[in-house]
JSON list of C-alpha atoms in Angstrom, two decimals:
[
{"chain": "L", "resi": 1, "resn": "UNK", "atom": "CA", "xyz": [125.69, 216.99, 115.16]},
{"chain": "L", "resi": 2, "resn": "UNK", "atom": "CA", "xyz": [124.00, 215.72, 118.29]},
{"chain": "L", "resi": 3, "resn": "UNK", "atom": "CA", "xyz": [127.45, 214.37, 119.20]},
{"chain": "L", "resi": 4, "resn": "UNK", "atom": "CA", "xyz": [128.60, 218.16, 119.37]},
{"chain": "L", "resi": 5, "resn": "UNK", "atom": "CA", "xyz": [125.39, 219.36, 121.45]},
{"chain": "L", "resi": 6, "resn": "UNK", "atom": "CA", "xyz": [126.03, 217.06, 124.46]},
{"chain": "L", "resi": 7, "resn": "UNK", "atom": "CA", "xyz": [129.56, 219.00, 124.37]},
{"chain": "L", "resi": 8, "resn": "UNK", "atom": "CA", "xyz": [128.53, 221.49, 124.28]},
{"chain": "L", "resi": 9, "resn": "UNK", "atom": "CA", "xyz": [126.30, 221.45, 126.78]},
{"chain": "L", "resi": 10, "resn": "UNK", "atom": "CA", "xyz": [128.71, 219.88, 129.15]},
{"chain": "L", "resi": 11, "resn": "UNK", "atom": "CA", "xyz": [131.09, 222.95, 128.69]},
{"chain": "L", "resi": 12, "resn": "UNK", "atom": "CA", "xyz": [128.29, 225.12, 129.27]},
{"chain": "L", "resi": 13, "resn": "UNK", "atom": "CA", "xyz": [127.78, 223.46, 132.12]},
{"chain": "L", "resi": 14, "resn": "UNK", "atom": "CA", "xyz": [131.57, 223.65, 133.52]},
{"chain": "L", "resi": 15, "resn": "UNK", "atom": "CA", "xyz": [131.94, 227.40, 132.13]},
{"chain": "L", "resi": 16, "resn": "UNK", "atom": "CA", "xyz": [128.58, 228.29, 134.65]},
{"chain": "L", "resi": 17, "resn": "UNK", "atom": "CA", "xyz": [130.12, 226.46, 137.33]},
{"chain": "L", "resi": 18, "resn": "UNK", "atom": "CA", "xyz": [133.36, 228.10, 137.15]},
{"chain": "L", "resi": 19, "resn": "UNK", "atom": "CA", "xyz": [131.51, 231.09, 137.08]},
{"chain": "L", "resi": 20, "resn": "UNK", "atom": "CA", "xyz": [129.09, 230.58, 139.41]},
{"chain": "L", "resi": 21, "resn": "UNK", "atom": "CA", "xyz": [132.11, 229.26, 141.62]},
{"chain": "L", "resi": 22, "resn": "UNK", "atom": "CA", "xyz": [134.72, 231.93, 141.17]},
{"chain": "L", "resi": 23, "resn": "UNK", "atom": "CA", "xyz": [131.94, 234.66, 142.57]},
{"chain": "L", "resi": 24, "resn": "UNK", "atom": "CA", "xyz": [130.98, 233.05, 146.35]},
{"chain": "L", "resi": 25, "resn": "UNK", "atom": "CA", "xyz": [132.77, 233.96, 149.00]},
{"chain": "L", "resi": 26, "resn": "UNK", "atom": "CA", "xyz": [134.05, 232.00, 151.52]},
{"chain": "L", "resi": 27, "resn": "UNK", "atom": "CA", "xyz": [135.52, 234.30, 153.59]},
{"chain": "L", "resi": 28, "resn": "UNK", "atom": "CA", "xyz": [136.30, 234.03, 157.62]},
{"chain": "L", "resi": 29, "resn": "UNK", "atom": "CA", "xyz": [135.68, 236.56, 159.65]},
{"chain": "L", "resi": 30, "resn": "UNK", "atom": "CA", "xyz": [138.36, 238.80, 160.58]},
{"chain": "L", "resi": 31, "resn": "UNK", "atom": "CA", "xyz": [139.77, 238.47, 164.14]},
{"chain": "L", "resi": 32, "resn": "UNK", "atom": "CA", "xyz": [139.69, 241.44, 166.16]},
{"chain": "L", "resi": 33, "resn": "UNK", "atom": "CA", "xyz": [142.63, 244.04, 165.30]},
{"chain": "L", "resi": 34, "resn": "UNK", "atom": "CA", "xyz": [142.03, 245.50, 168.38]},
{"chain": "L", "resi": 35, "resn": "UNK", "atom": "CA", "xyz": [142.08, 242.28, 171.02]},
{"chain": "L", "resi": 36, "resn": "UNK", "atom": "CA", "xyz": [145.58, 243.46, 172.22]},
{"chain": "L", "resi": 37, "resn": "UNK", "atom": "CA", "xyz": [144.20, 246.59, 173.77]},
{"chain": "L", "resi": 38, "resn": "UNK", "atom": "CA", "xyz": [142.36, 247.66, 176.12]},
{"chain": "L", "resi": 39, "resn": "UNK", "atom": "CA", "xyz": [140.07, 250.10, 177.31]},
{"chain": "L", "resi": 40, "resn": "UNK", "atom": "CA", "xyz": [143.07, 251.30, 179.65]},
{"chain": "L", "resi": 41, "resn": "UNK", "atom": "CA", "xyz": [144.88, 251.79, 176.64]},
{"chain": "L", "resi": 42, "resn": "UNK", "atom": "CA", "xyz": [142.36, 254.36, 175.41]},
{"chain": "L", "resi": 43, "resn": "UNK", "atom": "CA", "xyz": [142.26, 258.35, 176.62]},
{"chain": "L", "resi": 44, "resn": "UNK", "atom": "CA", "xyz": [138.12, 257.86, 175.81]},
{"chain": "L", "resi": 45, "resn": "UNK", "atom": "CA", "xyz": [135.77, 255.80, 177.66]},
{"chain": "L", "resi": 46, "resn": "UNK", "atom": "CA", "xyz": [132.94, 256.94, 176.03]},
{"chain": "L", "resi": 47, "resn": "UNK", "atom": "CA", "xyz": [132.51, 257.49, 172.12]},
{"chain": "L", "resi": 48, "resn": "UNK", "atom": "CA", "xyz": [129.37, 259.60, 170.88]},
{"chain": "L", "resi": 49, "resn": "UNK", "atom": "CA", "xyz": [128.81, 259.76, 166.70]},
{"chain": "L", "resi": 50, "resn": "UNK", "atom": "CA", "xyz": [127.01, 262.96, 165.86]},
{"chain": "L", "resi": 51, "resn": "UNK", "atom": "CA", "xyz": [124.44, 261.92, 162.62]},
{"chain": "L", "resi": 52, "resn": "UNK", "atom": "CA", "xyz": [126.12, 262.67, 160.07]},
{"chain": "L", "resi": 53, "resn": "UNK", "atom": "CA", "xyz": [125.59, 264.65, 157.29]},
{"chain": "L", "resi": 54, "resn": "UNK", "atom": "CA", "xyz": [125.18, 265.46, 153.56]},
{"chain": "L", "resi": 55, "resn": "UNK", "atom": "CA", "xyz": [127.42, 268.59, 152.14]},
{"chain": "L", "resi": 56, "resn": "UNK", "atom": "CA", "xyz": [125.21, 270.68, 150.19]},
{"chain": "L", "resi": 57, "resn": "UNK", "atom": "CA", "xyz": [127.85, 270.54, 146.86]},
{"chain": "L", "resi": 58, "resn": "UNK", "atom": "CA", "xyz": [129.73, 266.87, 145.84]},
{"chain": "L", "resi": 59, "resn": "UNK", "atom": "CA", "xyz": [127.23, 264.79, 145.95]},
{"chain": "L", "resi": 60, "resn": "UNK", "atom": "CA", "xyz": [124.99, 265.05, 143.02]},
{"chain": "L", "resi": 61, "resn": "UNK", "atom": "CA", "xyz": [124.48, 261.40, 140.97]},
{"chain": "L", "resi": 62, "resn": "UNK", "atom": "CA", "xyz": [122.87, 259.19, 143.72]},
{"chain": "L", "resi": 63, "resn": "UNK", "atom": "CA", "xyz": [119.84, 259.54, 144.49]},
{"chain": "L", "resi": 64, "resn": "UNK", "atom": "CA", "xyz": [119.68, 258.86, 148.01]},
{"chain": "L", "resi": 65, "resn": "UNK", "atom": "CA", "xyz": [122.66, 259.61, 149.47]},
{"chain": "L", "resi": 66, "resn": "UNK", "atom": "CA", "xyz": [121.77, 259.29, 153.26]},
{"chain": "L", "resi": 67, "resn": "UNK", "atom": "CA", "xyz": [120.92, 255.95, 152.73]},
{"chain": "L", "resi": 68, "resn": "UNK", "atom": "CA", "xyz": [124.58, 255.75, 152.28]},
{"chain": "L", "resi": 69, "resn": "UNK", "atom": "CA", "xyz": [125.78, 257.60, 154.70]},
{"chain": "L", "resi": 70, "resn": "UNK", "atom": "CA", "xyz": [123.31, 256.25, 157.33]},
{"chain": "L", "resi": 71, "resn": "UNK", "atom": "CA", "xyz": [125.32, 252.82, 156.48]},
{"chain": "L", "resi": 72, "resn": "UNK", "atom": "CA", "xyz": [128.18, 254.08, 157.09]},
{"chain": "L", "resi": 73, "resn": "UNK", "atom": "CA", "xyz": [127.35, 255.39, 160.15]},
{"chain": "L", "resi": 74, "resn": "UNK", "atom": "CA", "xyz": [126.45, 251.92, 161.54]},
{"chain": "L", "resi": 75, "resn": "UNK", "atom": "CA", "xyz": [129.53, 250.53, 160.24]},
{"chain": "L", "resi": 76, "resn": "UNK", "atom": "CA", "xyz": [131.66, 253.27, 162.48]},
{"chain": "L", "resi": 77, "resn": "UNK", "atom": "CA", "xyz": [129.40, 252.15, 165.58]},
{"chain": "L", "resi": 78, "resn": "UNK", "atom": "CA", "xyz": [129.40, 248.61, 164.91]},
{"chain": "L", "resi": 79, "resn": "UNK", "atom": "CA", "xyz": [133.51, 249.00, 164.45]},
{"chain": "L", "resi": 80, "resn": "UNK", "atom": "CA", "xyz": [134.32, 250.82, 167.85]},
{"chain": "L", "resi": 81, "resn": "UNK", "atom": "CA", "xyz": [131.52, 248.56, 169.76]},
{"chain": "L", "resi": 82, "resn": "UNK", "atom": "CA", "xyz": [133.30, 245.56, 168.47]},
{"chain": "L", "resi": 83, "resn": "UNK", "atom": "CA", "xyz": [136.53, 246.58, 169.31]},
{"chain": "L", "resi": 84, "resn": "UNK", "atom": "CA", "xyz": [135.09, 247.10, 172.92]},
{"chain": "L", "resi": 85, "resn": "UNK", "atom": "CA", "xyz": [137.86, 249.43, 174.00]},
{"chain": "L", "resi": 86, "resn": "UNK", "atom": "CA", "xyz": [135.01, 251.81, 174.91]},
{"chain": "L", "resi": 87, "resn": "UNK", "atom": "CA", "xyz": [132.54, 251.79, 178.01]},
{"chain": "L", "resi": 88, "resn": "UNK", "atom": "CA", "xyz": [129.98, 253.34, 175.42]},
{"chain": "L", "resi": 89, "resn": "UNK", "atom": "CA", "xyz": [129.41, 254.09, 171.57]},
{"chain": "L", "resi": 90, "resn": "UNK", "atom": "CA", "xyz": [126.41, 255.52, 171.12]},
{"chain": "L", "resi": 91, "resn": "UNK", "atom": "CA", "xyz": [124.85, 257.91, 168.10]},
{"chain": "L", "resi": 92, "resn": "UNK", "atom": "CA", "xyz": [123.04, 261.56, 169.76]},
{"chain": "L", "resi": 93, "resn": "UNK", "atom": "CA", "xyz": [121.36, 264.28, 167.52]},
{"chain": "L", "resi": 94, "resn": "UNK", "atom": "CA", "xyz": [123.36, 266.87, 169.37]},
{"chain": "L", "resi": 95, "resn": "UNK", "atom": "CA", "xyz": [126.80, 266.90, 170.83]},
{"chain": "L", "resi": 96, "resn": "UNK", "atom": "CA", "xyz": [126.28, 265.81, 175.00]},
{"chain": "L", "resi": 97, "resn": "UNK", "atom": "CA", "xyz": [129.40, 267.43, 176.96]},
{"chain": "L", "resi": 98, "resn": "UNK", "atom": "CA", "xyz": [130.10, 265.01, 179.46]},
{"chain": "L", "resi": 99, "resn": "UNK", "atom": "CA", "xyz": [134.22, 264.34, 180.61]},
{"chain": "L", "resi": 100, "resn": "UNK", "atom": "CA", "xyz": [136.02, 261.17, 178.63]},
{"chain": "L", "resi": 101, "resn": "UNK", "atom": "CA", "xyz": [133.98, 261.65, 176.05]},
{"chain": "L", "resi": 102, "resn": "UNK", "atom": "CA", "xyz": [135.06, 262.20, 172.33]},
{"chain": "L", "resi": 103, "resn": "UNK", "atom": "CA", "xyz": [132.52, 263.35, 169.80]},
{"chain": "L", "resi": 104, "resn": "UNK", "atom": "CA", "xyz": [133.00, 261.94, 165.84]},
{"chain": "L", "resi": 105, "resn": "UNK", "atom": "CA", "xyz": [131.54, 264.46, 163.54]},
{"chain": "L", "resi": 106, "resn": "UNK", "atom": "CA", "xyz": [131.54, 263.91, 159.49]},
{"chain": "L", "resi": 107, "resn": "UNK", "atom": "CA", "xyz": [130.04, 265.30, 156.22]},
{"chain": "L", "resi": 108, "resn": "UNK", "atom": "CA", "xyz": [129.63, 263.52, 153.19]},
{"chain": "L", "resi": 109, "resn": "UNK", "atom": "CA", "xyz": [131.45, 265.64, 150.69]},
{"chain": "L", "resi": 110, "resn": "UNK", "atom": "CA", "xyz": [131.68, 263.18, 147.57]},
{"chain": "L", "resi": 111, "resn": "UNK", "atom": "CA", "xyz": [129.92, 260.42, 146.66]},
{"chain": "L", "resi": 112, "resn": "UNK", "atom": "CA", "xyz": [129.56, 258.17, 144.09]},
{"chain": "L", "resi": 113, "resn": "UNK", "atom": "CA", "xyz": [128.75, 254.26, 143.67]},
{"chain": "L", "resi": 114, "resn": "UNK", "atom": "CA", "xyz": [128.11, 253.16, 140.75]},
{"chain": "L", "resi": 115, "resn": "UNK", "atom": "CA", "xyz": [124.15, 250.90, 139.81]},
{"chain": "L", "resi": 116, "resn": "UNK", "atom": "CA", "xyz": [125.16, 247.21, 139.36]},
{"chain": "L", "resi": 117, "resn": "UNK", "atom": "CA", "xyz": [123.02, 247.04, 136.22]},
{"chain": "L", "resi": 118, "resn": "UNK", "atom": "CA", "xyz": [125.64, 249.34, 135.03]},
{"chain": "L", "resi": 119, "resn": "UNK", "atom": "CA", "xyz": [128.39, 246.80, 136.10]},
{"chain": "L", "resi": 120, "resn": "UNK", "atom": "CA", "xyz": [126.46, 244.62, 134.50]},
{"chain": "L", "resi": 121, "resn": "UNK", "atom": "CA", "xyz": [126.21, 246.11, 131.16]},
{"chain": "L", "resi": 122, "resn": "UNK", "atom": "CA", "xyz": [129.85, 248.44, 131.26]},
{"chain": "L", "resi": 123, "resn": "UNK", "atom": "CA", "xyz": [131.41, 246.88, 133.68]},
{"chain": "L", "resi": 124, "resn": "UNK", "atom": "CA", "xyz": [135.10, 248.07, 133.92]},
{"chain": "L", "resi": 125, "resn": "UNK", "atom": "CA", "xyz": [134.29, 251.53, 131.75]},
{"chain": "L", "resi": 126, "resn": "UNK", "atom": "CA", "xyz": [131.66, 252.96, 133.76]},
{"chain": "L", "resi": 127, "resn": "UNK", "atom": "CA", "xyz": [133.94, 253.91, 136.30]},
{"chain": "L", "resi": 128, "resn": "UNK", "atom": "CA", "xyz": [135.02, 253.96, 139.95]},
{"chain": "L", "resi": 129, "resn": "UNK", "atom": "CA", "xyz": [132.78, 253.65, 143.22]},
{"chain": "L", "resi": 130, "resn": "UNK", "atom": "CA", "xyz": [134.36, 256.90, 145.43]},
{"chain": "L", "resi": 131, "resn": "UNK", "atom": "CA", "xyz": [133.74, 258.01, 148.94]},
{"chain": "L", "resi": 132, "resn": "UNK", "atom": "CA", "xyz": [134.58, 261.12, 151.11]},
{"chain": "L", "resi": 133, "resn": "UNK", "atom": "CA", "xyz": [133.70, 261.90, 154.63]},
{"chain": "L", "resi": 134, "resn": "UNK", "atom": "CA", "xyz": [135.35, 264.94, 156.01]},
{"chain": "L", "resi": 135, "resn": "UNK", "atom": "CA", "xyz": [135.55, 264.09, 160.49]},
{"chain": "L", "resi": 136, "resn": "UNK", "atom": "CA", "xyz": [136.31, 266.22, 163.08]},
{"chain": "L", "resi": 137, "resn": "UNK", "atom": "CA", "xyz": [136.66, 264.13, 166.12]},
{"chain": "L", "resi": 138, "resn": "UNK", "atom": "CA", "xyz": [136.18, 267.04, 169.81]},
{"chain": "L", "resi": 139, "resn": "UNK", "atom": "CA", "xyz": [136.91, 266.50, 172.67]},
{"chain": "L", "resi": 140, "resn": "UNK", "atom": "CA", "xyz": [133.54, 266.73, 174.43]},
{"chain": "L", "resi": 141, "resn": "UNK", "atom": "CA", "xyz": [134.14, 268.41, 177.96]},
{"chain": "L", "resi": 142, "resn": "UNK", "atom": "CA", "xyz": [136.70, 271.55, 176.36]},
{"chain": "L", "resi": 143, "resn": "UNK", "atom": "CA", "xyz": [135.35, 271.66, 172.97]},
{"chain": "L", "resi": 144, "resn": "UNK", "atom": "CA", "xyz": [138.94, 271.51, 171.20]},
{"chain": "L", "resi": 145, "resn": "UNK", "atom": "CA", "xyz": [139.04, 269.70, 168.24]},
{"chain": "L", "resi": 146, "resn": "UNK", "atom": "CA", "xyz": [141.15, 266.95, 168.32]},
{"chain": "L", "resi": 147, "resn": "UNK", "atom": "CA", "xyz": [141.72, 266.47, 164.90]},
{"chain": "L", "resi": 148, "resn": "UNK", "atom": "CA", "xyz": [140.00, 266.61, 161.50]},
{"chain": "L", "resi": 149, "resn": "UNK", "atom": "CA", "xyz": [140.53, 264.38, 158.88]},
{"chain": "L", "resi": 150, "resn": "UNK", "atom": "CA", "xyz": [138.91, 263.70, 155.02]},
{"chain": "L", "resi": 151, "resn": "UNK", "atom": "CA", "xyz": [138.49, 260.38, 155.17]},
{"chain": "L", "resi": 152, "resn": "UNK", "atom": "CA", "xyz": [137.80, 258.38, 151.31]},
{"chain": "L", "resi": 153, "resn": "UNK", "atom": "CA", "xyz": [138.29, 255.12, 149.84]},
{"chain": "L", "resi": 154, "resn": "UNK", "atom": "CA", "xyz": [137.30, 253.86, 146.63]},
{"chain": "L", "resi": 155, "resn": "UNK", "atom": "CA", "xyz": [137.06, 250.36, 145.30]},
{"chain": "L", "resi": 156, "resn": "UNK", "atom": "CA", "xyz": [138.31, 249.16, 141.55]},
{"chain": "L", "resi": 157, "resn": "UNK", "atom": "CA", "xyz": [136.49, 249.41, 138.88]},
{"chain": "L", "resi": 158, "resn": "UNK", "atom": "CA", "xyz": [137.83, 246.32, 137.52]},
{"chain": "L", "resi": 159, "resn": "UNK", "atom": "CA", "xyz": [136.64, 244.39, 141.23]},
{"chain": "L", "resi": 160, "resn": "UNK", "atom": "CA", "xyz": [133.69, 245.87, 140.68]},
{"chain": "L", "resi": 161, "resn": "UNK", "atom": "CA", "xyz": [132.97, 244.57, 137.29]},
{"chain": "L", "resi": 162, "resn": "UNK", "atom": "CA", "xyz": [133.90, 241.18, 138.07]},
{"chain": "L", "resi": 163, "resn": "UNK", "atom": "CA", "xyz": [131.34, 241.09, 141.04]},
{"chain": "L", "resi": 164, "resn": "UNK", "atom": "CA", "xyz": [128.87, 243.14, 138.74]},
{"chain": "L", "resi": 165, "resn": "UNK", "atom": "CA", "xyz": [128.95, 245.73, 141.92]},
{"chain": "L", "resi": 166, "resn": "UNK", "atom": "CA", "xyz": [129.44, 243.89, 145.23]},
{"chain": "L", "resi": 167, "resn": "UNK", "atom": "CA", "xyz": [132.30, 246.34, 145.85]},
{"chain": "L", "resi": 168, "resn": "UNK", "atom": "CA", "xyz": [130.47, 249.10, 144.78]},
{"chain": "L", "resi": 169, "resn": "UNK", "atom": "CA", "xyz": [128.01, 248.17, 147.67]},
{"chain": "L", "resi": 170, "resn": "UNK", "atom": "CA", "xyz": [130.31, 247.76, 149.83]},
{"chain": "L", "resi": 171, "resn": "UNK", "atom": "CA", "xyz": [131.83, 250.99, 150.21]},
{"chain": "L", "resi": 172, "resn": "UNK", "atom": "CA", "xyz": [129.89, 253.17, 153.18]},
{"chain": "L", "resi": 173, "resn": "UNK", "atom": "CA", "xyz": [130.59, 249.20, 154.98]},
{"chain": "L", "resi": 174, "resn": "UNK", "atom": "CA", "xyz": [134.29, 250.34, 154.37]},
{"chain": "L", "resi": 175, "resn": "UNK", "atom": "CA", "xyz": [134.71, 253.76, 154.56]},
{"chain": "L", "resi": 176, "resn": "UNK", "atom": "CA", "xyz": [132.72, 253.61, 157.88]},
{"chain": "L", "resi": 177, "resn": "UNK", "atom": "CA", "xyz": [135.41, 250.57, 159.13]},
{"chain": "L", "resi": 178, "resn": "UNK", "atom": "CA", "xyz": [137.75, 253.61, 158.27]},
{"chain": "L", "resi": 179, "resn": "UNK", "atom": "CA", "xyz": [136.34, 256.63, 160.28]},
{"chain": "L", "resi": 180, "resn": "UNK", "atom": "CA", "xyz": [136.82, 253.96, 162.75]},
{"chain": "L", "resi": 181, "resn": "UNK", "atom": "CA", "xyz": [140.07, 253.22, 163.16]},
{"chain": "L", "resi": 182, "resn": "UNK", "atom": "CA", "xyz": [141.16, 257.04, 162.74]},
{"chain": "L", "resi": 183, "resn": "UNK", "atom": "CA", "xyz": [138.58, 257.08, 166.11]},
{"chain": "L", "resi": 184, "resn": "UNK", "atom": "CA", "xyz": [140.79, 254.19, 168.17]},
{"chain": "L", "resi": 185, "resn": "UNK", "atom": "CA", "xyz": [144.05, 255.91, 166.44]},
{"chain": "L", "resi": 186, "resn": "UNK", "atom": "CA", "xyz": [143.57, 259.22, 167.90]},
{"chain": "L", "resi": 187, "resn": "UNK", "atom": "CA", "xyz": [141.88, 257.92, 171.43]},
{"chain": "L", "resi": 188, "resn": "UNK", "atom": "CA", "xyz": [144.84, 255.75, 171.24]},
{"chain": "L", "resi": 189, "resn": "UNK", "atom": "CA", "xyz": [147.17, 257.27, 175.25]}
]
């Protein structure tokens, strides 16, 4: 019996090593997808992100949607700043009328983030996480709406189960990056 105990111990250690190595993320930083573009390619020199708001309906499950929305907004600012395509990118509490400025307004319309505990115990059966932000881009000097879009993303429940909720927790940053992509695409000449 002792002979098999050592073998079982070794098999258990190997399984743990496989699980740990499978969960480890060894990602290289992504290259700037906008590096072939320059500030001269943009219609707007400045981006002002008006503090995003939470809709009065559609956001029920989470205790603190403002915190999750702030994370998405911060990811948007970071992506726009790192693109180096604009003179300034800043968050403002109210719209400022400036020439060559694009205002970004966002309203959280749908939010469901599956918690890590649910992912651990229930796995993929806990469902998918999803987030939707209604975005309005406005030309600051004229006040005219340039475009309106519902930016949304969701997570794969099986990916969430495998990563014990890491893909669920990454959802606000992904939505923020999608909003930044929208801003850059609308800002092209």
